[in-house]
mmCIF file of C-alpha atoms in Angstrom:
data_model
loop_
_atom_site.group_PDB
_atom_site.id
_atom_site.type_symbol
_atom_site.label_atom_id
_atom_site.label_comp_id
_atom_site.label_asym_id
_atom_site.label_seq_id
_atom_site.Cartn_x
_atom_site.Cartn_y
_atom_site.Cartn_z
ATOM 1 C CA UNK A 1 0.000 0.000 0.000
ATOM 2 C CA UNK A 2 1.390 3.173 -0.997
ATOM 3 C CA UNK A 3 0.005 6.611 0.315
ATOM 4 C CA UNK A 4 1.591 9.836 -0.060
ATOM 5 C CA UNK A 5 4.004 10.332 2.720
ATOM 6 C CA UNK A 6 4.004 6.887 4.171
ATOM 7 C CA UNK A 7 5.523 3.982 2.275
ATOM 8 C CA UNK A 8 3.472 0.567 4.048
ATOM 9 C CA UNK A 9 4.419 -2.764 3.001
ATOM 10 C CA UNK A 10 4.388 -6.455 4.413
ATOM 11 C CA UNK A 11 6.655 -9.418 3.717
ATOM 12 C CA UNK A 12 5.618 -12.370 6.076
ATOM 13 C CA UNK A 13 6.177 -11.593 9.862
ATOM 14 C CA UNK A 14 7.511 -8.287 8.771
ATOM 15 C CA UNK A 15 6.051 -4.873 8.351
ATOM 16 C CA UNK A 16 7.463 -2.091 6.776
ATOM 17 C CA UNK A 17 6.788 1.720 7.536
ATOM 18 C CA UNK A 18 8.950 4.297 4.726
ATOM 19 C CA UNK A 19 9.531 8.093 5.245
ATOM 20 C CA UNK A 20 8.802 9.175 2.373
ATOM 21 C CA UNK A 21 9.063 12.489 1.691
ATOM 22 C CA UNK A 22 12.635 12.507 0.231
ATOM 23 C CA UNK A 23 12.675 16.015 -1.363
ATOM 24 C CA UNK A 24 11.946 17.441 1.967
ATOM 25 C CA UNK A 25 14.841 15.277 4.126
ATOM 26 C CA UNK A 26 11.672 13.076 5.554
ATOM 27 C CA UNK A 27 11.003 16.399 7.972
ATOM 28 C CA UNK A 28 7.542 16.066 9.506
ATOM 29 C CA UNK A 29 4.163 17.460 8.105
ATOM 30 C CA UNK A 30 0.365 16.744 9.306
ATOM 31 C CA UNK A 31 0.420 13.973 7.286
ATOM 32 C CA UNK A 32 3.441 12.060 7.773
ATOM 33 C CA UNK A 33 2.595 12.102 11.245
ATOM 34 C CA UNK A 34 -1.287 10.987 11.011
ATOM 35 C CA UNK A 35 -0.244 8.265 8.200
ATOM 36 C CA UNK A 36 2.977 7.293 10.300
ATOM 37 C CA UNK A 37 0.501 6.449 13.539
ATOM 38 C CA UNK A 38 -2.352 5.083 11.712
ATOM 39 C CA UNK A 39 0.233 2.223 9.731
ATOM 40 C CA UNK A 40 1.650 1.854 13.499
ATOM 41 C CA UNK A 41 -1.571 1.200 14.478
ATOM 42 C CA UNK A 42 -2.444 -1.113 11.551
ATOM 43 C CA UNK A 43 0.597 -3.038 12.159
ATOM 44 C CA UNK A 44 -0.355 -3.611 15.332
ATOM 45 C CA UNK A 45 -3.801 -5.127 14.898
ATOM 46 C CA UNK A 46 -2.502 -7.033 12.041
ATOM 47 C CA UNK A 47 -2.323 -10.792 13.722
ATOM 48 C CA UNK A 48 0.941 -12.046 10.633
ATOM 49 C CA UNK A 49 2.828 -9.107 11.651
ATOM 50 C CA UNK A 50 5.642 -9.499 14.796
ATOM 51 C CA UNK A 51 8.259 -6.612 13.998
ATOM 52 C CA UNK A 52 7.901 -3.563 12.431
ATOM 53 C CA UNK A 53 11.276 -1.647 10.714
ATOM 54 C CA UNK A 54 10.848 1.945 10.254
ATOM 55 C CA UNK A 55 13.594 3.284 7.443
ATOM 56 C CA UNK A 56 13.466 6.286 4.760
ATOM 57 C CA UNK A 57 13.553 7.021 1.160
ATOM 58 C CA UNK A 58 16.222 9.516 0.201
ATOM 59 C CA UNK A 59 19.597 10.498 2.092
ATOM 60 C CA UNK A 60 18.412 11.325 5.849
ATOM 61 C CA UNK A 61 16.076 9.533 8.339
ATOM 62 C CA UNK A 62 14.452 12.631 8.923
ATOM 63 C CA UNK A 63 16.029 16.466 10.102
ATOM 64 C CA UNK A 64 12.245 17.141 12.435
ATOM 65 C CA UNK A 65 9.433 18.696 12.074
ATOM 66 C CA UNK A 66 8.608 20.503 8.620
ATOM 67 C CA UNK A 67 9.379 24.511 9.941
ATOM 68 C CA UNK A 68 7.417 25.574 6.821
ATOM 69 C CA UNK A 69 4.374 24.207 7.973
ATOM 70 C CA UNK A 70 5.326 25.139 11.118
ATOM 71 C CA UNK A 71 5.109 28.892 10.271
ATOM 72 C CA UNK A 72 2.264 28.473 8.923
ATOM 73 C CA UNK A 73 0.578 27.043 12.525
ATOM 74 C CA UNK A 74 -1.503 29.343 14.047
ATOM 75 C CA UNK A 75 -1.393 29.957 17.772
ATOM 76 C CA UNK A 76 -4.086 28.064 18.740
ATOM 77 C CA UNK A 77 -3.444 25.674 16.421
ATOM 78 C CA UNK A 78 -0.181 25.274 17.924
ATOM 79 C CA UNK A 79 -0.791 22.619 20.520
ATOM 80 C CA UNK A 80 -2.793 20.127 18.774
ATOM 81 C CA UNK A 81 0.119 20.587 16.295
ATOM 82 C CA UNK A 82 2.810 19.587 18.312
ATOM 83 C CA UNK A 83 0.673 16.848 20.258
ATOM 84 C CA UNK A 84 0.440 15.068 16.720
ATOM 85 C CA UNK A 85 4.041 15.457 15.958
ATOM 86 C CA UNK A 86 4.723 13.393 18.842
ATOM 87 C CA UNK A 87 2.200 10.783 18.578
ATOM 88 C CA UNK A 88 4.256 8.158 18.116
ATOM 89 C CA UNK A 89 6.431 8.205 21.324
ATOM 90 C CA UNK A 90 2.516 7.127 22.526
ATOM 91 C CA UNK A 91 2.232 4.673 20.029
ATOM 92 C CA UNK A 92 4.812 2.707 19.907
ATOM 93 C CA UNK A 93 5.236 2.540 23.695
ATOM 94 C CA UNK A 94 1.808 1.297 23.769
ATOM 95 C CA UNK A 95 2.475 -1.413 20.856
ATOM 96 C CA UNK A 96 3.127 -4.867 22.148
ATOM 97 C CA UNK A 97 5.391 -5.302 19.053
ATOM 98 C CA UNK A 98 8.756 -4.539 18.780
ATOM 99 C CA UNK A 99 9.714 -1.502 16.195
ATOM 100 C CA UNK A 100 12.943 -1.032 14.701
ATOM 101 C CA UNK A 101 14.508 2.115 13.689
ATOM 102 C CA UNK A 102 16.862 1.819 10.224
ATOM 103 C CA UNK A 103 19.197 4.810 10.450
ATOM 104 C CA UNK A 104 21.042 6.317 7.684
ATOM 105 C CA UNK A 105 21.634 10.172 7.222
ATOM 106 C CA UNK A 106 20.629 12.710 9.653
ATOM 107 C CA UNK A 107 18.504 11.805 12.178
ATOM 108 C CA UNK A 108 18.372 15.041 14.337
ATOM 109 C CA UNK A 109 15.225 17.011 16.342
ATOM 110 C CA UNK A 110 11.614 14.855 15.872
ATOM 111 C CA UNK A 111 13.680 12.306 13.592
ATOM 112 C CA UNK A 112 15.431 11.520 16.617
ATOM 113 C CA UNK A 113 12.721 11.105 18.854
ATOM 114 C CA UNK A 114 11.156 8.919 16.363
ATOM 115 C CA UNK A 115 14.616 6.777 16.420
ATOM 116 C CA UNK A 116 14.696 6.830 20.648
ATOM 117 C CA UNK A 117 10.905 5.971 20.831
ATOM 118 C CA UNK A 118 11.985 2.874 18.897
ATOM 119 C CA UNK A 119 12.603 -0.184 20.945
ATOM 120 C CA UNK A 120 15.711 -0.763 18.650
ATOM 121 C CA UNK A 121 17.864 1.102 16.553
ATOM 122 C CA UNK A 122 20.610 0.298 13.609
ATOM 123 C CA UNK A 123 22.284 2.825 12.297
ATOM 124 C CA UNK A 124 24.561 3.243 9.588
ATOM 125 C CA UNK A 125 28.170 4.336 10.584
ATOM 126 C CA UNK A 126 27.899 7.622 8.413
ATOM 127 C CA UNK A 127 24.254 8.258 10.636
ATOM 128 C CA UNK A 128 24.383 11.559 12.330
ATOM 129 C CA UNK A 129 21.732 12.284 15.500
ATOM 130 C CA UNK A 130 20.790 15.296 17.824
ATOM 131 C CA UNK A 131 18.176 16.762 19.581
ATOM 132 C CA UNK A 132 18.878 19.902 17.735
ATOM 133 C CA UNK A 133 15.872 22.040 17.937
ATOM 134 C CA UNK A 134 17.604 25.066 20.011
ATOM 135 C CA UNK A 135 19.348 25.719 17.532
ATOM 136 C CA UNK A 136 16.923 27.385 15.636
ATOM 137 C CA UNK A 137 15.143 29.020 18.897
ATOM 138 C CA UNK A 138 12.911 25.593 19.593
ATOM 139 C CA UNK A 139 13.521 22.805 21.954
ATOM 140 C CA UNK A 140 12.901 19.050 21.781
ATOM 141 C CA UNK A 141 11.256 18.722 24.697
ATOM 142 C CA UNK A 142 8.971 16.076 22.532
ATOM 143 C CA UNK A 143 12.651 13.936 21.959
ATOM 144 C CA UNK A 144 13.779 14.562 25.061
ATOM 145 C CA UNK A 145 11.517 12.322 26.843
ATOM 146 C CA UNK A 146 12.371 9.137 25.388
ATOM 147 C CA UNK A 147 16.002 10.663 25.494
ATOM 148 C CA UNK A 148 15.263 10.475 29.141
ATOM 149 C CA UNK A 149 14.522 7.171 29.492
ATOM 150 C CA UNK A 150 17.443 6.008 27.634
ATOM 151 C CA UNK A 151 20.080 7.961 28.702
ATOM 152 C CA UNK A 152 19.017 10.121 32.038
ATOM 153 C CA UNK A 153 18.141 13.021 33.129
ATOM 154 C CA UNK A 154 21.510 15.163 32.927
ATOM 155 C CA UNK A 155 22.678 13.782 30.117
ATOM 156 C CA UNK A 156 19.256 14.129 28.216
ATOM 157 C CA UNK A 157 19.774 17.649 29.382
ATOM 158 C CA UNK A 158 22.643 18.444 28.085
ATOM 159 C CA UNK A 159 21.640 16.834 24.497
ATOM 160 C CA UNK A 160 18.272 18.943 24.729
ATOM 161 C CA UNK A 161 20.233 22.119 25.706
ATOM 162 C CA UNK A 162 23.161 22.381 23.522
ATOM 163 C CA UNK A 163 21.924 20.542 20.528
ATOM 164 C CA UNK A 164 25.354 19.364 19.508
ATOM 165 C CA UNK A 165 25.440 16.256 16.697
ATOM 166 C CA UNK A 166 26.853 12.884 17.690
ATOM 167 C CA UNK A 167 28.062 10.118 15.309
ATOM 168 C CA UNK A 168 26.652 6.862 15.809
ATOM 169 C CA UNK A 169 29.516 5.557 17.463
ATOM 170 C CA UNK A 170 29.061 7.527 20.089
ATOM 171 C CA UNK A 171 25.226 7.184 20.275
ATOM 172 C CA UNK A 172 25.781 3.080 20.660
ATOM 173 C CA UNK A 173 28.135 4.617 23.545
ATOM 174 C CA UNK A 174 25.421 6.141 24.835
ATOM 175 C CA UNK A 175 22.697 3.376 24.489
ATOM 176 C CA UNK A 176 20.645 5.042 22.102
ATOM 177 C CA UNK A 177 21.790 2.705 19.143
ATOM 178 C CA UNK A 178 22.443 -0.767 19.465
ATOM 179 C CA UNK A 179 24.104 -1.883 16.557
ATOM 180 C CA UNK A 180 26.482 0.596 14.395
ATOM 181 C CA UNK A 181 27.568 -1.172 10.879
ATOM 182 C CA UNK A 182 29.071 -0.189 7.625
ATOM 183 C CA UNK A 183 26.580 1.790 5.239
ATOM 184 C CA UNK A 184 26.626 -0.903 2.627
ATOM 185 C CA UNK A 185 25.400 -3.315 5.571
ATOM 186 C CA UNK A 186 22.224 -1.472 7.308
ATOM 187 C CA UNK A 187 19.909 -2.869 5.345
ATOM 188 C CA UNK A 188 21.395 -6.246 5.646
ATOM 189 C CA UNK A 189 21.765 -6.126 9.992
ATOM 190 C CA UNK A 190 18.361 -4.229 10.203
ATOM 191 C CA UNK A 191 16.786 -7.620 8.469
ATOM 192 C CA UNK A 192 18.825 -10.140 10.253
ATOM 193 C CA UNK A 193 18.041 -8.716 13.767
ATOM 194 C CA UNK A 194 14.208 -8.211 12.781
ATOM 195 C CA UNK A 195 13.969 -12.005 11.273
ATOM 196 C CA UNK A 196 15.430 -13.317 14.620
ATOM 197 C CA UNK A 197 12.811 -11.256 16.625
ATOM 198 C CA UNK A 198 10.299 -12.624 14.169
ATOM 199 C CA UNK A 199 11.148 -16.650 14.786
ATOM 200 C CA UNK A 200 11.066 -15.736 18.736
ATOM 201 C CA UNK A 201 7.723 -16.450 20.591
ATOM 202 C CA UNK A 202 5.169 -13.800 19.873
ATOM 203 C CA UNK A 203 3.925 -13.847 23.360
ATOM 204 C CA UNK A 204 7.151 -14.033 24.849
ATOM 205 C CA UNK A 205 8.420 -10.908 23.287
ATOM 206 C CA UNK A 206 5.116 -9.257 23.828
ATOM 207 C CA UNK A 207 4.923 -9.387 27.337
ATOM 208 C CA UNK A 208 8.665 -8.570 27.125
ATOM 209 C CA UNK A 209 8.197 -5.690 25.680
ATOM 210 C CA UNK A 210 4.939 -4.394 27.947
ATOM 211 C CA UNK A 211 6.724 -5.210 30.632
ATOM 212 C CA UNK A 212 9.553 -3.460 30.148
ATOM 213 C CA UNK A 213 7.869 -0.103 28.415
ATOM 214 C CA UNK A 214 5.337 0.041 31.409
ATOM 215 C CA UNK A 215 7.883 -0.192 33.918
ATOM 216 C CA UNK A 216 8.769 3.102 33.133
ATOM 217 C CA UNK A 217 5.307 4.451 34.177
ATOM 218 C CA UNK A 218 5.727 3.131 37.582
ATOM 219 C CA UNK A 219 7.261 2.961 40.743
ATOM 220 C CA UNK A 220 10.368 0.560 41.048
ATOM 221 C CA UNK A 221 8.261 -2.010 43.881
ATOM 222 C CA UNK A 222 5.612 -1.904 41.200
ATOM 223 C CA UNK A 223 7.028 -2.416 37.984
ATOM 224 C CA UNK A 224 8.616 -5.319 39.304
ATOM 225 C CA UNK A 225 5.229 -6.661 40.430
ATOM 226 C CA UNK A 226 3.674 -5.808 36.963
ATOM 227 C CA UNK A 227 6.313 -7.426 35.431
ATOM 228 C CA UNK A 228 6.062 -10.521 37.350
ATOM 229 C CA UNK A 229 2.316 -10.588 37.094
ATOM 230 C CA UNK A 230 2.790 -10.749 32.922
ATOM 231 C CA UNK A 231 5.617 -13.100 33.453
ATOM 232 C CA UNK A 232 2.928 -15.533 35.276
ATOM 233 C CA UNK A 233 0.396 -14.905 32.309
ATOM 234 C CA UNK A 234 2.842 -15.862 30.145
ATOM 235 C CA UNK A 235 3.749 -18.586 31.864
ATOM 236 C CA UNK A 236 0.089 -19.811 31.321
ATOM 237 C CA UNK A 237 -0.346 -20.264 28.032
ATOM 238 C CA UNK A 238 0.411 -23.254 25.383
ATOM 239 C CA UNK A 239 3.369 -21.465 23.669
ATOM 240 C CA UNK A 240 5.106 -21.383 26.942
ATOM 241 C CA UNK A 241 4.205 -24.964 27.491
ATOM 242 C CA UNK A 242 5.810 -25.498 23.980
ATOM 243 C CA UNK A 243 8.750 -23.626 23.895
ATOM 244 C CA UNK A 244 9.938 -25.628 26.827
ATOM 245 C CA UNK A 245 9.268 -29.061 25.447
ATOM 246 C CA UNK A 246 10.822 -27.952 22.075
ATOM 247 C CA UNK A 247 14.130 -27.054 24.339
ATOM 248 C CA UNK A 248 13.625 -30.174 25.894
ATOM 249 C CA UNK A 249 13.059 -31.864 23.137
ATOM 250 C CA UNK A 250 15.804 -30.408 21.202
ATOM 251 C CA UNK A 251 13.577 -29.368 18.617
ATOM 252 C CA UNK A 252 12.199 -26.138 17.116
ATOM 253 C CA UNK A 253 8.932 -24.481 18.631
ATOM 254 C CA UNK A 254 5.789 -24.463 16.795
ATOM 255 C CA UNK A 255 3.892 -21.131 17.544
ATOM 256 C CA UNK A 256 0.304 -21.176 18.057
ATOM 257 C CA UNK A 257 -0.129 -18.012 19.750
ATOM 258 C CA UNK A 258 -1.738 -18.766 22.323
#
């Protein structure tokens, strides 16, 4: 399915989401952001899909959010503006499938927060990130709070503040990427890593994934509860049952999801 700023596609287990808005370094516009949640979304209902791999069309991720439209916002139009432009950091922490960022280019200002609100990231070695907003008299507070998460608060701070670049070297250093590979290879690792998500339990890496993204909603006593109480539910259910007899049996699981 192809719409106009949204590339969607699906190849078995896999879904596909495509910045596509080349001309315009994949910067964010009303409808990038509504077609980018609404194929989240889709992927999410859809019961064949079990990782989702965001990537781009052209030479960046994405530099942020569209300023042209964003002169054109009027005041009171500005927060239901910004609310939509981070969406996703919603969306995908509510999923209860894992999304993948593909990195090439610049991925600076809303691109970035798209890339931390990922639960993974790849990036090309030649990928440049930032939160870089104050630069041009804005601030990525919208980036900054899955920044937070990842990194903490004083380094999020000084990311948010300063708006510097960092290679991706030094982003894997910081825990915001976790795999850093030669250009020529990103589209290669970002496949391999989403493939072996993909033959994993669905269920398993579910309730991994909700019970790790809650946690962060909670106190410490009671994400550890929450997470046990999934781990129990989990526990529960015939793929559980199976993936242990498979181990024991030395054979490969058979999925049922349920």
């Amino acid at each position: 399915m192809v719409m106009l700023e949204i590339i969607a596609e699906k190849d078995g287990h896999k879904g596909y989401i495509t910045l596509n808005r080349p001309a315009e370094n994949n910067t964010f516009n009303i409808e990038l952001a509504l077609q980018l949640d609404k194929t989240l979304i889709d992927f999410e209902k859809d019961g064949d899909i079990r990782v989702i791999i965001i990537s781009n069309n052209g030479k960046h991720f994405s530099v942020g959010i569209d300023l042209h439209v964003l002169e054109q916002i009027t005041d009171e139009q500005l927060f239901e503006f910004i609310s939509l432009m981070d969406m996703h950091n919603h969306t995908i922490a509510n999923m209860s499938k894992p999304v993948i960022s593909s990195v090439k280019g610049y991925c600076v200002a809303n691109g970035a927060g798209l890339s931390f609100a990922c639960d993974l990231t790849v990036a090309a070695d030649s990928a440049v990130f930032g939160t870089t907003a104050v630069n041009v008299g804005l601030i990525c507070t919208g980036p900054g709070i899955p920044l937070t998460r990842n990194v903490g608060r004083k380094k999020a701070m000084e990311m948010v503040l300063l708006g510097e670049r960092f290679t991706a070297q030094q982003m894997y250093e910081l825990g915001l990427v976790n795999w850093v590979v030669p250009d020529d290879e990103l589209e290669k690792k970002t496949e391999e890593i989403a493939d072996a998500l993909a033959l994993k339990s669905p269920l398993a890496v579910s309730a991994g994934k909700r019970g790790l993204s809650k946690s962060y909603d909670m106190g410490y006593h009671a994400a550890v509860d929450n997470g046990t109480r999934i781990f129990a539910e989990l526990c529960a259910t015939e793929d559980a049952a199976e993936g242990v007899r498979a181990f024991l049996e030395k054979r490969k699981a058979e999925w049922k999801l349920c």
